[in-house]
Amino acid sequence: MSDAAVEPVVASHARFPLIDGVRAIAALTIFAFHVFFHLGLLNTDLLSRYLGNLNVGVPIFFVVSGFLIYRPFVAKRFAQERAPEIEPYAIRRGCRIIPAYWVALVIVTLVLGLEATVFTPSGIVTYFGFLQVYDIGTVIGGIGQAWTLCIEVSFYIALPLWALFARRLLPGAAGRRAMIGGELWALAALFAASFVWQLLISPLFVPGDRGYLVAQISLPAFADQFALGMAMAVVSVAIHSGAKKPRALVLVERRPWIWVVVGVGLYSLLGLKIGSIGLGASWADAGLFRHVVKGLIGVCVLAPAVFGASLAGRVRGVLGWRPLMLLGLISYSFYLYHLMFILKLNEVAWLHDLGWGAVAGAAFVCSVAAATISYKLVEAPGIALGRRLARAATLRAARHRGAA
């Protein structure tokens, strides 16, 4: 595969162009999961146990976010430069996700007839304020899949605090090796804390209690998956700053199919019968195990896109396939609209009579069309506005520091 085959679809993706391909894979798996789940195609057979784990796209998105959002903070710290300003960071994040989400929320609410729950004083605060995940009565209301977006937003808020902790308390002046080690050990501790949260704290809450959902599907329960992406960001920055690559990383850079083999192997574990050793009727029944495995699968999917991305290979050729990258470019809007089309088109009698494949195909086409329109009319202008406002905020901060 030539370098030209992985040219970014937009200039801002120049450093890691293949991440759009990763986003597309995540979006497609989530779409497939919702098709199989909401069209009633899952049962207790072996195939269904695998199809029922196609929501692996959610951990992939979380790992990608951990990598992309944390990397600038790590790069500044390793270069011993001033940390990214919080105001420009918040502006960029807000303009990236809020306009497209708010527009989609209004459209989805009207199309699915959810006005009585969304367009109320409490509903407006809950759904427009990314709070639906914190109550069992609202978690799948509005845009049902947006519970994951609520977790993303909480990660965006928490990340500058983690970056401040890294600057203040982790090794900084003791050399690059100590800095890398400090970051990775801290992230390993974060991973372990999230694991303990799920293992020991979450089960203390009884289904139906107000704290149950907060314990099960909020940031602490998913911090391990973000931590995996953040650790990849640390390794990436270290390599770009001149650190020697570990031999294992050199091997998988040159043979990216290893990531595929490991990822497929991990996914195969999700449907195996292991009741005899006490983890449930299948791997898929062991929730914590399944959660950890899916996070590791996220690493396997992302790694070829960010380590050795300029090297040739069929794996990167697939990630760099232009239709896939274009889908990745609009994957956020695709994520916002796809479930609405699956649910609504399944109600069309003649389409339903043609079978689930017809419903899925029509929903995919409509989702891509809606996502394309949303990207061009809402997302892209929002991103551009965010960049302009962030630059202005950066200049104001610089002038303020100069005056001081």
PDB file of C-alpha atoms in Angstrom, residues 104-384:
ATOM      1  CA  ALA A 104     -30.207  15.178  15.982  1.00  0.00           C
ATOM      2  CA  LEU A 105     -31.975  15.047  19.351  1.00  0.00           C
ATOM      3  CA  VAL A 106     -34.733  17.339  18.086  1.00  0.00           C
ATOM      4  CA  ILE A 107     -35.143  15.345  14.865  1.00  0.00           C
ATOM      5  CA  VAL A 108     -35.104  11.944  16.580  1.00  0.00           C
ATOM      6  CA  THR A 109     -37.577  13.146  19.194  1.00  0.00           C
ATOM      7  CA  LEU A 110     -40.030  14.350  16.545  1.00  0.00           C
ATOM      8  CA  VAL A 111     -39.651  11.304  14.291  1.00  0.00           C
ATOM      9  CA  LEU A 112     -40.045   8.770  17.103  1.00  0.00           C
ATOM     10  CA  GLY A 113     -42.756  10.757  18.892  1.00  0.00           C
ATOM     11  CA  LEU A 114     -40.839  11.311  22.130  1.00  0.00           C
ATOM     12  CA  GLU A 115     -41.957  14.910  22.740  1.00  0.00           C
ATOM     13  CA  ALA A 116     -43.737  14.063  26.004  1.00  0.00           C
ATOM     14  CA  THR A 117     -40.492  12.956  27.639  1.00  0.00           C
ATOM     15  CA  VAL A 118     -37.821  15.062  25.926  1.00  0.00           C
ATOM     16  CA  PHE A 119     -39.542  18.425  25.452  1.00  0.00           C
ATOM     17  CA  THR A 120     -40.320  18.992  29.134  1.00  0.00           C
ATOM     18  CA  PRO A 121     -38.403  21.146  31.628  1.00  0.00           C
ATOM     19  CA  SER A 122     -36.706  18.116  33.190  1.00  0.00           C
ATOM     20  CA  GLY A 123     -36.305  16.392  29.832  1.00  0.00           C
ATOM     21  CA  ILE A 124     -34.585  19.398  28.290  1.00  0.00           C
ATOM     22  CA  VAL A 125     -32.091  19.547  31.161  1.00  0.00           C
ATOM     23  CA  THR A 126     -31.540  15.775  31.103  1.00  0.00           C
ATOM     24  CA  TYR A 127     -31.265  15.060  27.406  1.00  0.00           C
ATOM     25  CA  PHE A 128     -29.773  18.296  26.119  1.00  0.00           C
ATOM     26  CA  GLY A 129     -27.423  18.362  29.112  1.00  0.00           C
ATOM     27  CA  PHE A 130     -25.930  14.871  28.542  1.00  0.00           C
ATOM     28  CA  LEU A 131     -27.418  13.582  31.801  1.00  0.00           C
ATOM     29  CA  GLN A 132     -29.639  10.750  30.585  1.00  0.00           C
ATOM     30  CA  VAL A 133     -27.199   8.083  31.745  1.00  0.00           C
ATOM     31  CA  TYR A 134     -27.682   8.945  35.403  1.00  0.00           C
ATOM     32  CA  ASP A 135     -31.279   7.769  35.819  1.00  0.00           C
ATOM     33  CA  ILE A 136     -32.795   4.397  35.004  1.00  0.00           C
ATOM     34  CA  GLY A 137     -35.884   6.102  33.618  1.00  0.00           C
ATOM     35  CA  THR A 138     -33.991   8.170  31.059  1.00  0.00           C
ATOM     36  CA  VAL A 139     -30.899   6.145  30.185  1.00  0.00           C
ATOM     37  CA  ILE A 140     -32.234   4.948  26.814  1.00  0.00           C
ATOM     38  CA  GLY A 141     -34.641   7.828  26.246  1.00  0.00           C
ATOM     39  CA  GLY A 142     -34.212  10.466  23.558  1.00  0.00           C
ATOM     40  CA  ILE A 143     -31.392   9.207  21.362  1.00  0.00           C
ATOM     41  CA  GLY A 144     -31.146   5.831  23.074  1.00  0.00           C
ATOM     42  CA  GLN A 145     -27.528   5.131  22.207  1.00  0.00           C
ATOM     43  CA  ALA A 146     -26.437   8.554  23.503  1.00  0.00           C
ATOM     44  CA  TRP A 147     -25.802   7.076  26.950  1.00  0.00           C
ATOM     45  CA  THR A 148     -22.308   6.404  25.600  1.00  0.00           C
ATOM     46  CA  LEU A 149     -22.016  10.053  24.565  1.00  0.00           C
ATOM     47  CA  CYS A 150     -22.783  11.058  28.160  1.00  0.00           C
ATOM     48  CA  ILE A 151     -19.784   8.992  29.262  1.00  0.00           C
ATOM     49  CA  GLU A 152     -17.631  10.634  26.567  1.00  0.00           C
ATOM     50  CA  VAL A 153     -18.621  14.092  27.844  1.00  0.00           C
ATOM     51  CA  SER A 154     -17.726  13.174  31.417  1.00  0.00           C
ATOM     52  CA  PHE A 155     -14.346  11.963  30.119  1.00  0.00           C
ATOM     53  CA  TYR A 156     -13.801  15.302  28.351  1.00  0.00           C
ATOM     54  CA  ILE A 157     -14.459  17.082  31.641  1.00  0.00           C
ATOM     55  CA  ALA A 158     -12.248  14.786  33.708  1.00  0.00           C
ATOM     56  CA  LEU A 159      -9.282  14.670  31.327  1.00  0.00           C
ATOM     57  CA  PRO A 160      -7.818  18.141  32.070  1.00  0.00           C
ATOM     58  CA  LEU A 161      -7.883  17.228  35.759  1.00  0.00           C
ATOM     59  CA  TRP A 162      -5.955  14.040  35.017  1.00  0.00           C
ATOM     60  CA  ALA A 163      -3.484  16.023  32.890  1.00  0.00           C
ATOM     61  CA  LEU A 164      -3.018  18.481  35.763  1.00  0.00           C
ATOM     62  CA  PHE A 165      -2.378  15.556  38.122  1.00  0.00           C
ATOM     63  CA  ALA A 166       0.226  14.185  35.690  1.00  0.00           C
ATOM     64  CA  ARG A 167       2.028  17.519  35.507  1.00  0.00           C
ATOM     65  CA  ARG A 168       2.040  18.169  39.227  1.00  0.00           C
ATOM     66  CA  LEU A 169       2.648  14.729  40.721  1.00  0.00           C
ATOM     67  CA  LEU A 170       4.303  12.478  38.129  1.00  0.00           C
ATOM     68  CA  PRO A 171       8.054  12.587  37.308  1.00  0.00           C
ATOM     69  CA  GLY A 172       8.805  15.483  34.991  1.00  0.00           C
ATOM     70  CA  ALA A 173      12.346  16.709  35.354  1.00  0.00           C
ATOM     71  CA  ALA A 174      13.963  13.316  35.941  1.00  0.00           C
ATOM     72  CA  GLY A 175      14.290  12.473  32.261  1.00  0.00           C
ATOM     73  CA  ARG A 176      12.135  11.098  29.488  1.00  0.00           C
ATOM     74  CA  ARG A 177      12.371   7.495  30.661  1.00  0.00           C
ATOM     75  CA  ALA A 178      11.054   8.374  34.126  1.00  0.00           C
ATOM     76  CA  MET A 179       8.312  10.499  32.563  1.00  0.00           C
ATOM     77  CA  ILE A 180       7.127   7.667  30.322  1.00  0.00           C
ATOM     78  CA  GLY A 181       7.252   5.192  33.197  1.00  0.00           C
ATOM     79  CA  GLY A 182       5.351   7.535  35.499  1.00  0.00           C
ATOM     80  CA  GLU A 183       2.590   8.075  32.946  1.00  0.00           C
ATOM     81  CA  LEU A 184       2.183   4.387  32.189  1.00  0.00           C
ATOM     82  CA  TRP A 185       2.197   3.338  35.843  1.00  0.00           C
ATOM     83  CA  ALA A 186      -0.407   6.003  36.662  1.00  0.00           C
ATOM     84  CA  LEU A 187      -2.612   4.820  33.811  1.00  0.00           C
ATOM     85  CA  ALA A 188      -2.183   1.223  34.937  1.00  0.00           C
ATOM     86  CA  ALA A 189      -3.421   2.349  38.361  1.00  0.00           C
ATOM     87  CA  LEU A 190      -6.393   4.056  36.726  1.00  0.00           C
ATOM     88  CA  PHE A 191      -7.168   0.853  34.819  1.00  0.00           C
ATOM     89  CA  ALA A 192      -6.943  -1.156  38.037  1.00  0.00           C
ATOM     90  CA  ALA A 193      -9.151   1.322  39.925  1.00  0.00           C
ATOM     91  CA  SER A 194     -11.831   1.047  37.231  1.00  0.00           C
ATOM     92  CA  PHE A 195     -11.575  -2.745  37.388  1.00  0.00           C
ATOM     93  CA  VAL A 196     -11.983  -2.706  41.176  1.00  0.00           C
ATOM     94  CA  TRP A 197     -14.925  -0.309  40.826  1.00  0.00           C
ATOM     95  CA  GLN A 198     -16.708  -2.799  38.585  1.00  0.00           C
ATOM     96  CA  LEU A 199     -15.653  -5.826  40.615  1.00  0.00           C
ATOM     97  CA  LEU A 200     -16.367  -4.581  44.135  1.00  0.00           C
ATOM     98  CA  ILE A 201     -18.338  -1.342  44.117  1.00  0.00           C
ATOM     99  CA  SER A 202     -20.875  -1.739  41.319  1.00  0.00           C
ATOM    100  CA  PRO A 203     -22.370  -4.983  42.754  1.00  0.00           C
ATOM    101  CA  LEU A 204     -23.154  -3.139  46.007  1.00  0.00           C
ATOM    102  CA  PHE A 205     -25.970  -1.327  44.223  1.00  0.00           C
ATOM    103  CA  VAL A 206     -29.237  -3.202  43.734  1.00  0.00           C
ATOM    104  CA  PRO A 207     -31.047  -2.898  40.384  1.00  0.00           C
ATOM    105  CA  GLY A 208     -33.649  -0.168  40.766  1.00  0.00           C
ATOM    106  CA  ASP A 209     -31.644   1.921  43.253  1.00  0.00           C
ATOM    107  CA  ARG A 210     -30.802   5.456  42.104  1.00  0.00           C
ATOM    108  CA  GLY A 211     -27.101   4.719  42.312  1.00  0.00           C
ATOM    109  CA  TYR A 212     -27.265   1.503  40.321  1.00  0.00           C
ATOM    110  CA  LEU A 213     -26.987   3.023  36.851  1.00  0.00           C
ATOM    111  CA  VAL A 214     -24.413   5.566  37.975  1.00  0.00           C
ATOM    112  CA  ALA A 215     -22.256   2.722  39.251  1.00  0.00           C
ATOM    113  CA  GLN A 216     -22.734   0.478  36.218  1.00  0.00           C
ATOM    114  CA  ILE A 217     -22.548   2.813  33.219  1.00  0.00           C
ATOM    115  CA  SER A 218     -20.751   6.003  34.173  1.00  0.00           C
ATOM    116  CA  LEU A 219     -17.160   7.115  33.715  1.00  0.00           C
ATOM    117  CA  PRO A 220     -15.611   5.134  36.614  1.00  0.00           C
ATOM    118  CA  ALA A 221     -16.879   1.897  35.072  1.00  0.00           C
ATOM    119  CA  PHE A 222     -15.361   2.728  31.674  1.00  0.00           C
ATOM    120  CA  ALA A 223     -12.215   4.568  32.751  1.00  0.00           C
ATOM    121  CA  ASP A 224     -10.171   1.440  32.019  1.00  0.00           C
ATOM    122  CA  GLN A 225     -11.031   1.614  28.308  1.00  0.00           C
ATOM    123  CA  PHE A 226     -10.130   5.301  28.104  1.00  0.00           C
ATOM    124  CA  ALA A 227      -6.930   4.509  30.024  1.00  0.00           C
ATOM    125  CA  LEU A 228      -5.911   2.000  27.338  1.00  0.00           C
ATOM    126  CA  GLY A 229      -6.167   4.685  24.677  1.00  0.00           C
ATOM    127  CA  MET A 230      -4.361   7.181  26.893  1.00  0.00           C
ATOM    128  CA  ALA A 231      -1.509   4.705  27.391  1.00  0.00           C
ATOM    129  CA  MET A 232      -1.276   4.313  23.620  1.00  0.00           C
ATOM    130  CA  ALA A 233      -1.038   8.115  23.396  1.00  0.00           C
ATOM    131  CA  VAL A 234       1.889   8.101  25.840  1.00  0.00           C
ATOM    132  CA  VAL A 235       3.723   5.440  23.819  1.00  0.00           C
ATOM    133  CA  SER A 236       3.000   7.304  20.571  1.00  0.00           C
ATOM    134  CA  VAL A 237       4.323  10.618  21.903  1.00  0.00           C
ATOM    135  CA  ALA A 238       7.369   8.907  23.408  1.00  0.00           C
ATOM    136  CA  ILE A 239       8.234   7.329  20.047  1.00  0.00           C
ATOM    137  CA  HIS A 240       7.733  10.586  18.169  1.00  0.00           C
ATOM    138  CA  SER A 241       9.985  12.347  20.683  1.00  0.00           C
ATOM    139  CA  GLY A 242      12.820   9.919  19.996  1.00  0.00           C
ATOM    140  CA  ALA A 243      12.358   7.102  22.503  1.00  0.00           C
ATOM    141  CA  LYS A 244      13.532   3.683  21.361  1.00  0.00           C
ATOM    142  CA  LYS A 245      10.744   1.407  20.215  1.00  0.00           C
ATOM    143  CA  PRO A 246      10.286  -1.842  22.124  1.00  0.00           C
ATOM    144  CA  ARG A 247      11.080  -4.867  19.967  1.00  0.00           C
ATOM    145  CA  ALA A 248       7.534  -6.166  20.323  1.00  0.00           C
ATOM    146  CA  LEU A 249       6.161  -2.914  18.911  1.00  0.00           C
ATOM    147  CA  VAL A 250       8.581  -3.005  15.987  1.00  0.00           C
ATOM    148  CA  LEU A 251       7.399  -6.536  15.237  1.00  0.00           C
ATOM    149  CA  VAL A 252       3.699  -5.671  15.130  1.00  0.00           C
ATOM    150  CA  GLU A 253       4.358  -2.469  13.193  1.00  0.00           C
ATOM    151  CA  ARG A 254       5.932  -4.511  10.430  1.00  0.00           C
ATOM    152  CA  ARG A 255       3.367  -7.299  10.718  1.00  0.00           C
ATOM    153  CA  PRO A 256       0.100  -5.548  11.547  1.00  0.00           C
ATOM    154  CA  TRP A 257      -1.830  -8.748  10.837  1.00  0.00           C
ATOM    155  CA  ILE A 258      -0.733  -9.785  14.335  1.00  0.00           C
ATOM    156  CA  TRP A 259      -3.127  -7.194  15.745  1.00  0.00           C
ATOM    157  CA  VAL A 260      -5.912  -8.710  13.635  1.00  0.00           C
ATOM    158  CA  VAL A 261      -5.141 -12.249  14.804  1.00  0.00           C
ATOM    159  CA  VAL A 262      -5.065 -11.184  18.454  1.00  0.00           C
ATOM    160  CA  GLY A 263      -8.256  -9.139  18.067  1.00  0.00           C
ATOM    161  CA  VAL A 264     -10.122 -11.999  16.397  1.00  0.00           C
ATOM    162  CA  GLY A 265      -8.818 -14.387  19.038  1.00  0.00           C
ATOM    163  CA  LEU A 266     -10.082 -12.119  21.812  1.00  0.00           C
ATOM    164  CA  TYR A 267     -13.462 -11.764  20.136  1.00  0.00           C
ATOM    165  CA  SER A 268     -13.735 -15.528  19.816  1.00  0.00           C
ATOM    166  CA  LEU A 269     -13.602 -15.768  23.620  1.00  0.00           C
ATOM    167  CA  LEU A 270     -16.827 -13.819  23.968  1.00  0.00           C
ATOM    168  CA  GLY A 271     -19.024 -16.737  22.943  1.00  0.00           C
ATOM    169  CA  LEU A 272     -17.298 -19.774  24.413  1.00  0.00           C
ATOM    170  CA  LYS A 273     -18.988 -21.977  27.004  1.00  0.00           C
ATOM    171  CA  ILE A 274     -17.069 -21.803  30.253  1.00  0.00           C
ATOM    172  CA  GLY A 275     -19.718 -22.461  32.887  1.00  0.00           C
ATOM    173  CA  SER A 276     -17.583 -25.186  34.409  1.00  0.00           C
ATOM    174  CA  ILE A 277     -15.131 -22.649  35.831  1.00  0.00           C
ATOM    175  CA  GLY A 278     -17.733 -20.403  37.375  1.00  0.00           C
ATOM    176  CA  LEU A 279     -17.859 -17.390  35.065  1.00  0.00           C
ATOM    177  CA  GLY A 280     -21.364 -18.030  33.762  1.00  0.00           C
ATOM    178  CA  ALA A 281     -22.904 -20.052  30.962  1.00  0.00           C
ATOM    179  CA  SER A 282     -20.565 -18.418  28.470  1.00  0.00           C
ATOM    180  CA  TRP A 283     -17.801 -15.857  28.288  1.00  0.00           C
ATOM    181  CA  ALA A 284     -20.496 -13.403  27.197  1.00  0.00           C
ATOM    182  CA  ASP A 285     -22.286 -13.895  30.531  1.00  0.00           C
ATOM    183  CA  ALA A 286     -19.204 -12.867  32.494  1.00  0.00           C
ATOM    184  CA  GLY A 287     -19.806  -9.117  32.293  1.00  0.00           C
ATOM    185  CA  LEU A 288     -16.513  -7.889  33.727  1.00  0.00           C
ATOM    186  CA  PHE A 289     -14.474 -10.307  31.639  1.00  0.00           C
ATOM    187  CA  ARG A 290     -16.378  -9.304  28.541  1.00  0.00           C
ATOM    188  CA  HIS A 291     -15.827  -5.627  29.340  1.00  0.00           C
ATOM    189  CA  VAL A 292     -12.057  -6.029  29.687  1.00  0.00           C
ATOM    190  CA  VAL A 293     -11.766  -8.160  26.553  1.00  0.00           C
ATOM    191  CA  LYS A 294     -13.655  -5.589  24.501  1.00  0.00           C
ATOM    192  CA  GLY A 295     -11.298  -2.859  25.677  1.00  0.00           C
ATOM    193  CA  LEU A 296      -8.325  -4.946  24.533  1.00  0.00           C
ATOM    194  CA  ILE A 297     -10.042  -5.503  21.191  1.00  0.00           C
ATOM    195  CA  GLY A 298     -10.261  -1.717  20.916  1.00  0.00           C
ATOM    196  CA  VAL A 299      -6.486  -1.551  21.305  1.00  0.00           C
ATOM    197  CA  CYS A 300      -6.015  -4.166  18.574  1.00  0.00           C
ATOM    198  CA  VAL A 301      -8.239  -2.255  16.153  1.00  0.00           C
ATOM    199  CA  LEU A 302      -6.637   1.131  16.832  1.00  0.00           C
ATOM    200  CA  ALA A 303      -2.979   0.070  17.014  1.00  0.00           C
ATOM    201  CA  PRO A 304      -2.350  -0.481  13.257  1.00  0.00           C
ATOM    202  CA  ALA A 305      -3.715   3.012  12.600  1.00  0.00           C
ATOM    203  CA  VAL A 306      -1.359   4.806  14.974  1.00  0.00           C
ATOM    204  CA  PHE A 307       1.802   2.689  15.080  1.00  0.00           C
ATOM    205  CA  GLY A 308       3.659   2.337  11.814  1.00  0.00           C
ATOM    206  CA  ALA A 309       0.786   3.819   9.838  1.00  0.00           C
ATOM    207  CA  SER A 310       3.064   4.823   6.941  1.00  0.00           C
ATOM    208  CA  LEU A 311       4.200   1.239   6.344  1.00  0.00           C
ATOM    209  CA  ALA A 312       2.700  -0.986   3.654  1.00  0.00           C
ATOM    210  CA  GLY A 313       0.339  -3.844   4.372  1.00  0.00           C
ATOM    211  CA  ARG A 314      -3.106  -5.182   3.662  1.00  0.00           C
ATOM    212  CA  VAL A 315      -4.400  -4.350   7.141  1.00  0.00           C
ATOM    213  CA  ARG A 316      -3.648  -0.675   6.696  1.00  0.00           C
ATOM    214  CA  GLY A 317      -4.901  -0.942   3.144  1.00  0.00           C
ATOM    215  CA  VAL A 318      -8.302  -1.927   4.528  1.00  0.00           C
ATOM    216  CA  LEU A 319      -8.257   0.861   7.119  1.00  0.00           C
ATOM    217  CA  GLY A 320      -7.256   3.310   4.391  1.00  0.00           C
ATOM    218  CA  TRP A 321      -9.967   2.227   1.954  1.00  0.00           C
ATOM    219  CA  ARG A 322     -11.538   5.519   0.962  1.00  0.00           C
ATOM    220  CA  PRO A 323     -15.220   4.518   1.379  1.00  0.00           C
ATOM    221  CA  LEU A 324     -14.403   3.315   4.881  1.00  0.00           C
ATOM    222  CA  MET A 325     -12.558   6.519   5.739  1.00  0.00           C
ATOM    223  CA  LEU A 326     -15.420   8.613   4.396  1.00  0.00           C
ATOM    224  CA  LEU A 327     -17.836   6.697   6.609  1.00  0.00           C
ATOM    225  CA  GLY A 328     -15.464   7.298   9.506  1.00  0.00           C
ATOM    226  CA  LEU A 329     -15.524  11.011   8.747  1.00  0.00           C
ATOM    227  CA  ILE A 330     -19.309  11.107   9.229  1.00  0.00           C
ATOM    228  CA  SER A 331     -19.369   8.378  11.883  1.00  0.00           C
ATOM    229  CA  TYR A 332     -20.511  10.707  14.678  1.00  0.00           C
ATOM    230  CA  SER A 333     -23.684  11.727  12.840  1.00  0.00           C
ATOM    231  CA  PHE A 334     -24.112   8.138  11.616  1.00  0.00           C
ATOM    232  CA  TYR A 335     -24.029   7.059  15.258  1.00  0.00           C
ATOM    233  CA  LEU A 336     -26.644   9.670  16.184  1.00  0.00           C
ATOM    234  CA  TYR A 337     -29.189   8.789  13.484  1.00  0.00           C
ATOM    235  CA  HIS A 338     -28.847   5.094  12.688  1.00  0.00           C
ATOM    236  CA  LEU A 339     -31.045   3.664  15.450  1.00  0.00           C
ATOM    237  CA  MET A 340     -33.889   6.011  14.539  1.00  0.00           C
ATOM    238  CA  PHE A 341     -33.907   4.625  11.008  1.00  0.00           C
ATOM    239  CA  ILE A 342     -33.696   1.001  12.171  1.00  0.00           C
ATOM    240  CA  LEU A 343     -36.690   1.455  14.463  1.00  0.00           C
ATOM    241  CA  LYS A 344     -38.765   3.548  12.081  1.00  0.00           C
ATOM    242  CA  LEU A 345     -38.168   1.545   8.917  1.00  0.00           C
ATOM    243  CA  ASN A 346     -38.978  -1.689  10.732  1.00  0.00           C
ATOM    244  CA  GLU A 347     -42.486  -0.260  11.150  1.00  0.00           C
ATOM    245  CA  VAL A 348     -42.945   0.023   7.369  1.00  0.00           C
ATOM    246  CA  ALA A 349     -45.062  -3.034   6.613  1.00  0.00           C
ATOM    247  CA  TRP A 350     -43.921  -3.797   3.078  1.00  0.00           C
ATOM    248  CA  LEU A 351     -40.259  -3.305   4.000  1.00  0.00           C
ATOM    249  CA  HIS A 352     -40.635  -5.454   7.106  1.00  0.00           C
ATOM    250  CA  ASP A 353     -42.237  -8.175   4.970  1.00  0.00           C
ATOM    251  CA  LEU A 354     -39.155  -8.251   2.741  1.00  0.00           C
ATOM    252  CA  GLY A 355     -37.092  -9.362   5.727  1.00  0.00           C
ATOM    253  CA  TRP A 356     -34.560  -7.974   8.138  1.00  0.00           C
ATOM    254  CA  GLY A 357     -31.956  -7.595   5.394  1.00  0.00           C
ATOM    255  CA  ALA A 358     -34.160  -5.115   3.543  1.00  0.00           C
ATOM    256  CA  VAL A 359     -34.777  -3.130   6.714  1.00  0.00           C
ATOM    257  CA  ALA A 360     -31.070  -3.108   7.561  1.00  0.00           C
ATOM    258  CA  GLY A 361     -30.050  -2.088   4.042  1.00  0.00           C
ATOM    259  CA  ALA A 362     -32.588   0.728   3.890  1.00  0.00           C
ATOM    260  CA  ALA A 363     -31.611   1.905   7.378  1.00  0.00           C
ATOM    261  CA  PHE A 364     -27.933   1.939   6.410  1.00  0.00           C
ATOM    262  CA  VAL A 365     -28.536   3.966   3.246  1.00  0.00           C
ATOM    263  CA  CYS A 366     -30.753   6.450   5.076  1.00  0.00           C
ATOM    264  CA  SER A 367     -28.270   6.723   7.956  1.00  0.00           C
ATOM    265  CA  VAL A 368     -25.388   7.473   5.591  1.00  0.00           C
ATOM    266  CA  ALA A 369     -27.483  10.074   3.765  1.00  0.00           C
ATOM    267  CA  ALA A 370     -28.580  11.755   6.995  1.00  0.00           C
ATOM    268  CA  ALA A 371     -25.036  11.640   8.397  1.00  0.00           C
ATOM    269  CA  THR A 372     -23.618  13.205   5.240  1.00  0.00           C
ATOM    270  CA  ILE A 373     -26.122  16.062   5.397  1.00  0.00           C
ATOM    271  CA  SER A 374     -25.513  16.503   9.125  1.00  0.00           C
ATOM    272  CA  TYR A 375     -21.752  16.579   8.629  1.00  0.00           C
ATOM    273  CA  LYS A 376     -21.875  19.167   5.855  1.00  0.00           C
ATOM    274  CA  LEU A 377     -24.516  21.433   7.390  1.00  0.00           C
ATOM    275  CA  VAL A 378     -23.898  21.062  11.132  1.00  0.00           C
ATOM    276  CA  GLU A 379     -20.754  19.157  12.104  1.00  0.00           C
ATOM    277  CA  ALA A 380     -18.212  20.736   9.754  1.00  0.00           C
ATOM    278  CA  PRO A 381     -19.405  24.319  10.408  1.00  0.00           C
ATOM    279  CA  GLY A 382     -19.394  23.570  14.146  1.00  0.00           C
ATOM    280  CA  ILE A 383     -15.838  22.232  13.986  1.00  0.00           C
ATOM    281  CA  ALA A 384     -14.707  25.278  11.982  1.00  0.00           C
TER     282      ALA A 384
END
